[in-house]
PDB file of C-alpha atoms in Angstrom:
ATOM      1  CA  UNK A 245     126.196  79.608  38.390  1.00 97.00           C
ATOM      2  CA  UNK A 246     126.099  75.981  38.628  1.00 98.00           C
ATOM      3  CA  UNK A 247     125.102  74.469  35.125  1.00 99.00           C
ATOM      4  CA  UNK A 248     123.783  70.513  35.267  1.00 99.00           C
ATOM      5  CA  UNK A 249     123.096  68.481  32.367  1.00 99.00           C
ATOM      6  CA  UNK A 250     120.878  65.627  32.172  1.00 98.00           C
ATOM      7  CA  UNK A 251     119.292  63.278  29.406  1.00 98.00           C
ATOM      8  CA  UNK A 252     116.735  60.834  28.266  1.00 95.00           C
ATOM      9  CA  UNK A 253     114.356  59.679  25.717  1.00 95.00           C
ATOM     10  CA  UNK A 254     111.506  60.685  27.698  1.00 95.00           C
ATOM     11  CA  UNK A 255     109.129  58.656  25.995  1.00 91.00           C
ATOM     12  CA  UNK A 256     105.499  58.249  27.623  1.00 85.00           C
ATOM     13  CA  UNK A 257     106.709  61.418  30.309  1.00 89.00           C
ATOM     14  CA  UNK A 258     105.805  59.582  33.688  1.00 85.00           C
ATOM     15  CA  UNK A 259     106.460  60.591  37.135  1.00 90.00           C
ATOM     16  CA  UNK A 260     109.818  58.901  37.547  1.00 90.00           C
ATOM     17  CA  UNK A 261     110.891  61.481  34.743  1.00 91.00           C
ATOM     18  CA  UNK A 262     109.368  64.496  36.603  1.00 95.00           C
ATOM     19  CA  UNK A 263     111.182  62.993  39.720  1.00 94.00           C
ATOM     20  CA  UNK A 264     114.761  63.361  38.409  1.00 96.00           C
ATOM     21  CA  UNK A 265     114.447  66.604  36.820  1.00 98.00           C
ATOM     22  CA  UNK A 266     112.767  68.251  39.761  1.00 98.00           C
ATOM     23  CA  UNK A 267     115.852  66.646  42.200  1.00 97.00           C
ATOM     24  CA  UNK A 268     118.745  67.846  39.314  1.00 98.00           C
ATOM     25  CA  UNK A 269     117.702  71.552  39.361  1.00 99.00           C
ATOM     26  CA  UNK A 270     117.755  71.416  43.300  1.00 98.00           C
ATOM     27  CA  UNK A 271     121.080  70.906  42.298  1.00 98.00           C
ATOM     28  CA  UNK A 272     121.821  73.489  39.894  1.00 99.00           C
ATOM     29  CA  UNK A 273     120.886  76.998  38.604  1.00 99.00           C
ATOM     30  CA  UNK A 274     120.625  76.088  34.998  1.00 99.00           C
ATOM     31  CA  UNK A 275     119.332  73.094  34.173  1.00 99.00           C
ATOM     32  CA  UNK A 276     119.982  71.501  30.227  1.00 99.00           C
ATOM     33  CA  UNK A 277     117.830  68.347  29.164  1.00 99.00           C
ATOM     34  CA  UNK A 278     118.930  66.524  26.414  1.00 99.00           C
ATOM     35  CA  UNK A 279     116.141  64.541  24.431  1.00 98.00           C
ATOM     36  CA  UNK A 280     117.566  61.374  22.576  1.00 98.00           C
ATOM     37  CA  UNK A 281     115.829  61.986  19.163  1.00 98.00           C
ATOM     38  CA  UNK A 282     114.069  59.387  17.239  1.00 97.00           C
ATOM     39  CA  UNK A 283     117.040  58.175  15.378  1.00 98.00           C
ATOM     40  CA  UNK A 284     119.339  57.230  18.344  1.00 97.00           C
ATOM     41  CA  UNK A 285     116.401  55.860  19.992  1.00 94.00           C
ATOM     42  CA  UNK A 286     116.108  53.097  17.152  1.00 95.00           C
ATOM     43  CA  UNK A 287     119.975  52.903  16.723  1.00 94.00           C
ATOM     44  CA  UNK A 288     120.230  52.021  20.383  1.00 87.00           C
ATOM     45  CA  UNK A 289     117.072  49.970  21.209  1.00 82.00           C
ATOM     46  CA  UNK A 290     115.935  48.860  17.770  1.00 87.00           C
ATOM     47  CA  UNK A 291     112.284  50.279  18.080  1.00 85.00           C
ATOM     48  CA  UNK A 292     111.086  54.214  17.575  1.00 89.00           C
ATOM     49  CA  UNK A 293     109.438  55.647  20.701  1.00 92.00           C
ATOM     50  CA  UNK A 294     105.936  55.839  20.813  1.00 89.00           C
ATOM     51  CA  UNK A 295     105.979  59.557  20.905  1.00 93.00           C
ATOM     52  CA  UNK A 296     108.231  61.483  18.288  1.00 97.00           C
ATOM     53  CA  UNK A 297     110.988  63.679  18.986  1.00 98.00           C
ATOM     54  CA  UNK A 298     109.587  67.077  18.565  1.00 98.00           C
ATOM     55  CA  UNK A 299     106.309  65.792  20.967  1.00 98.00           C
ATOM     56  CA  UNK A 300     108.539  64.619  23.424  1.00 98.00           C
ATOM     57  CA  UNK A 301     110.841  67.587  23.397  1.00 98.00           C
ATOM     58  CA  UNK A 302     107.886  70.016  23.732  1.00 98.00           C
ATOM     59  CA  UNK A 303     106.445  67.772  26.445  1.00 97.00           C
ATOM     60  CA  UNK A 304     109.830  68.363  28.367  1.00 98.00           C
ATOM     61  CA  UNK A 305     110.084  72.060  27.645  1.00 98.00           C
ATOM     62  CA  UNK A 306     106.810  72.949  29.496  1.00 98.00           C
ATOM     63  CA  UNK A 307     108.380  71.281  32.533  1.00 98.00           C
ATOM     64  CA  UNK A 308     109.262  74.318  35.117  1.00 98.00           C
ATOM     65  CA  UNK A 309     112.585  72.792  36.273  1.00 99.00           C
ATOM     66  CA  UNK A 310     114.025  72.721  32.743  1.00 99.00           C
ATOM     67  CA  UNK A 311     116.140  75.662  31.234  1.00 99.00           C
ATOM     68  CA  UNK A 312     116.605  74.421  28.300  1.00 99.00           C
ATOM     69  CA  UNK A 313     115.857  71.403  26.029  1.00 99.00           C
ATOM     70  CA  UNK A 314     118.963  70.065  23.109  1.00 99.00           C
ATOM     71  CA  UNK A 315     118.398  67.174  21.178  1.00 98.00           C
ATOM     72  CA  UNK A 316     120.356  64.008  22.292  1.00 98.00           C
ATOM     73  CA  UNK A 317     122.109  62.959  18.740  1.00 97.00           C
ATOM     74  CA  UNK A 318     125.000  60.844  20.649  1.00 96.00           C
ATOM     75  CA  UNK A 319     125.268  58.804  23.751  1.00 95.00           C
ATOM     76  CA  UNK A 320     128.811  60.000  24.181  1.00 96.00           C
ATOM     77  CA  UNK A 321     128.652  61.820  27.095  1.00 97.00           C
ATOM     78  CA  UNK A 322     131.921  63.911  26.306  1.00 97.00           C
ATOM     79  CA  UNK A 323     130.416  65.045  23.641  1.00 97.00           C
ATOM     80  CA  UNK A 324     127.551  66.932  24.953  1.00 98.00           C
ATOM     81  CA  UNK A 325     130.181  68.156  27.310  1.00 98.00           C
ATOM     82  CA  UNK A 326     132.234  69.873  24.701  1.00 98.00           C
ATOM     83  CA  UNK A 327     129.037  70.798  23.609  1.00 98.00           C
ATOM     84  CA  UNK A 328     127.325  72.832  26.592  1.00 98.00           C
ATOM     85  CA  UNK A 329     130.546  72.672  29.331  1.00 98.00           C
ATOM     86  CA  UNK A 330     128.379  71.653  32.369  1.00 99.00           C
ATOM     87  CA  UNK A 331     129.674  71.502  35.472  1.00 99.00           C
ATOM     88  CA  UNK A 332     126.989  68.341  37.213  1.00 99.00           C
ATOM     89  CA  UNK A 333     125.652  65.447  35.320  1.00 98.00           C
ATOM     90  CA  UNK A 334     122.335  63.476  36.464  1.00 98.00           C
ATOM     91  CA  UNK A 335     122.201  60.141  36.138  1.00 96.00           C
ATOM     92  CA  UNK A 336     119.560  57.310  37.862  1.00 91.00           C
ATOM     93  CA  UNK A 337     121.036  55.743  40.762  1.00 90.00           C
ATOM     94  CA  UNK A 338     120.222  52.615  39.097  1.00 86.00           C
ATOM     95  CA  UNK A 339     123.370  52.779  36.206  1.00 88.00           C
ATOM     96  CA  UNK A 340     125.444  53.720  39.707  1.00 92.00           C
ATOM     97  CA  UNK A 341     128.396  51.139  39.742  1.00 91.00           C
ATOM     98  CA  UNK A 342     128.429  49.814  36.162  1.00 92.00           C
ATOM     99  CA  UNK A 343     131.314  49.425  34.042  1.00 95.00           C
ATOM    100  CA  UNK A 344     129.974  52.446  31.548  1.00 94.00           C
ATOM    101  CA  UNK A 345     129.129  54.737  34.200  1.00 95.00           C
ATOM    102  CA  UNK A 346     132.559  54.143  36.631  1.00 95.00           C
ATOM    103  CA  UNK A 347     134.298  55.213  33.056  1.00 95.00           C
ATOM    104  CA  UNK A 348     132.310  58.109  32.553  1.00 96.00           C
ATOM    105  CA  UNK A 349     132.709  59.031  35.892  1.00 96.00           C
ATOM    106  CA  UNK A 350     137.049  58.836  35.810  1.00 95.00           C
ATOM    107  CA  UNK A 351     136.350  60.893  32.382  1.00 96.00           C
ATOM    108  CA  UNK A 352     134.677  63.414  33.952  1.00 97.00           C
ATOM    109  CA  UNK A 353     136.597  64.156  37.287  1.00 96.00           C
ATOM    110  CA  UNK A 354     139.684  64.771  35.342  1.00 94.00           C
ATOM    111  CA  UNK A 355     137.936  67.952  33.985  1.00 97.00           C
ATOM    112  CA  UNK A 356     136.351  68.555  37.177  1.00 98.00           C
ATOM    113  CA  UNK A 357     132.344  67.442  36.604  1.00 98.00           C
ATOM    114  CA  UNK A 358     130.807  65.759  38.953  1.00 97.00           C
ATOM    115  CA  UNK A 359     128.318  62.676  38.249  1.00 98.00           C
ATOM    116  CA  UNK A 360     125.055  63.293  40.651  1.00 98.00           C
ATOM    117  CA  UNK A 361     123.075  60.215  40.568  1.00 97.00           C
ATOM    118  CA  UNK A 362     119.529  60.898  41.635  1.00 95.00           C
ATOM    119  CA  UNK A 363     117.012  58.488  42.798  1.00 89.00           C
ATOM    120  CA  UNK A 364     115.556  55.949  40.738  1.00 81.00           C
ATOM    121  CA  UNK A 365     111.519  55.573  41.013  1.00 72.00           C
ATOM    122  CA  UNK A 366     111.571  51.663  40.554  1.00 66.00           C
ATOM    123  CA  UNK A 367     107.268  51.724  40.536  1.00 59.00           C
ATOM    124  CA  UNK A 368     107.228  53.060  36.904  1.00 57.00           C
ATOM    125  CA  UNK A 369     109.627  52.863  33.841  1.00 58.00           C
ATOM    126  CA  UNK A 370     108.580  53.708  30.115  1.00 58.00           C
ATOM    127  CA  UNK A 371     109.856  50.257  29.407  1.00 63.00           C
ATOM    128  CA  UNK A 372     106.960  48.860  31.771  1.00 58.00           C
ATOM    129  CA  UNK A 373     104.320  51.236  30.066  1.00 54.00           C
ATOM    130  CA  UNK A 374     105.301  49.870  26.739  1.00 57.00           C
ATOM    131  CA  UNK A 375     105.104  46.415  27.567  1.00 60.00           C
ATOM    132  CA  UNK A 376     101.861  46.956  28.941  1.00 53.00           C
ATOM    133  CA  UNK A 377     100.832  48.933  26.023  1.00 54.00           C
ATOM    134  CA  UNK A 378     102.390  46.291  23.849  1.00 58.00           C
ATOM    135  CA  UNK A 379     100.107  43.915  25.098  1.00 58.00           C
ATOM    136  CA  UNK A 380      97.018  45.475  25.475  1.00 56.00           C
ATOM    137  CA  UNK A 381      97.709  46.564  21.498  1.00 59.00           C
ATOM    138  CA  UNK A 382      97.896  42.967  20.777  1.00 67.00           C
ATOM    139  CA  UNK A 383      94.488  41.983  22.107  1.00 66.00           C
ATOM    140  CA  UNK A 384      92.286  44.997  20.495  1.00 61.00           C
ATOM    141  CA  UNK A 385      90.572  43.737  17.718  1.00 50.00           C
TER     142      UNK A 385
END
């Protein structure tokens, strides 16, 4: 059984999200989803996600492709290794070639886990539907 392990904040679930898990479990049997929770979220971008943690985790449970939902605590990818020992990670194509990723990826083939990097939907990001929330927030009166 081929176990793949994937993560994100998932905030505002769009069809760029759907698109990556649907392509990782062609990939795998079991398919984990780690949900960043709100806490890392903040730590790491400085502003909570629109939609809390238990919302968003719920929102990614009812997805058919998903096994399994853990909360995302740590951005250190060894550590949810240690954690659940899958054998594929799925990342966008679009961190493909960067410095963190190349690292992660030398980490990971000397324990024999591959990095899958699935396709990126560049039409729609949670960052784009924010900023466009953002401002239409800004002129409601």
């Amino acid at each position: 059984m081929i176990k793949g392990y994937t993560a994100g904040v998932f905030d505002m679930f769009h069809i760029g999200h759907l698109n990556i898990l649907s392509a990782a479990k062609k990939c795998c049997d079991y398919l984990i989803v780690g949900v960043t929770t709100d806490e890392l979220a903040i730590k790491r971008k400085g502003i909570s996600p629109y939609i809390p943690y238990s919302e968003r985790s719920s929102i990614v449970s009812a997805i058919r492709y998903v096994d399994k939902t853990v909360p995302q605590t740590s951005y250190n990818k060894m550590d949810a290794w240690n954690r659940y020992k899958f054998d594929v990670m799925f990342v966008g194509d679009d961190w493909q070639g960067t410095e963190t990723w190349s690292q992660i990826e030398l980490d990971f083939k000397s324990i024999g886990v591959e990095i899958k990097y699935l396709p990126y939907t560049t039409h729609v990001s949670s960052t784009k539907l924010r900023s466009l929330l953002d401002m239409a927030l800004q002129y409601e009166v």
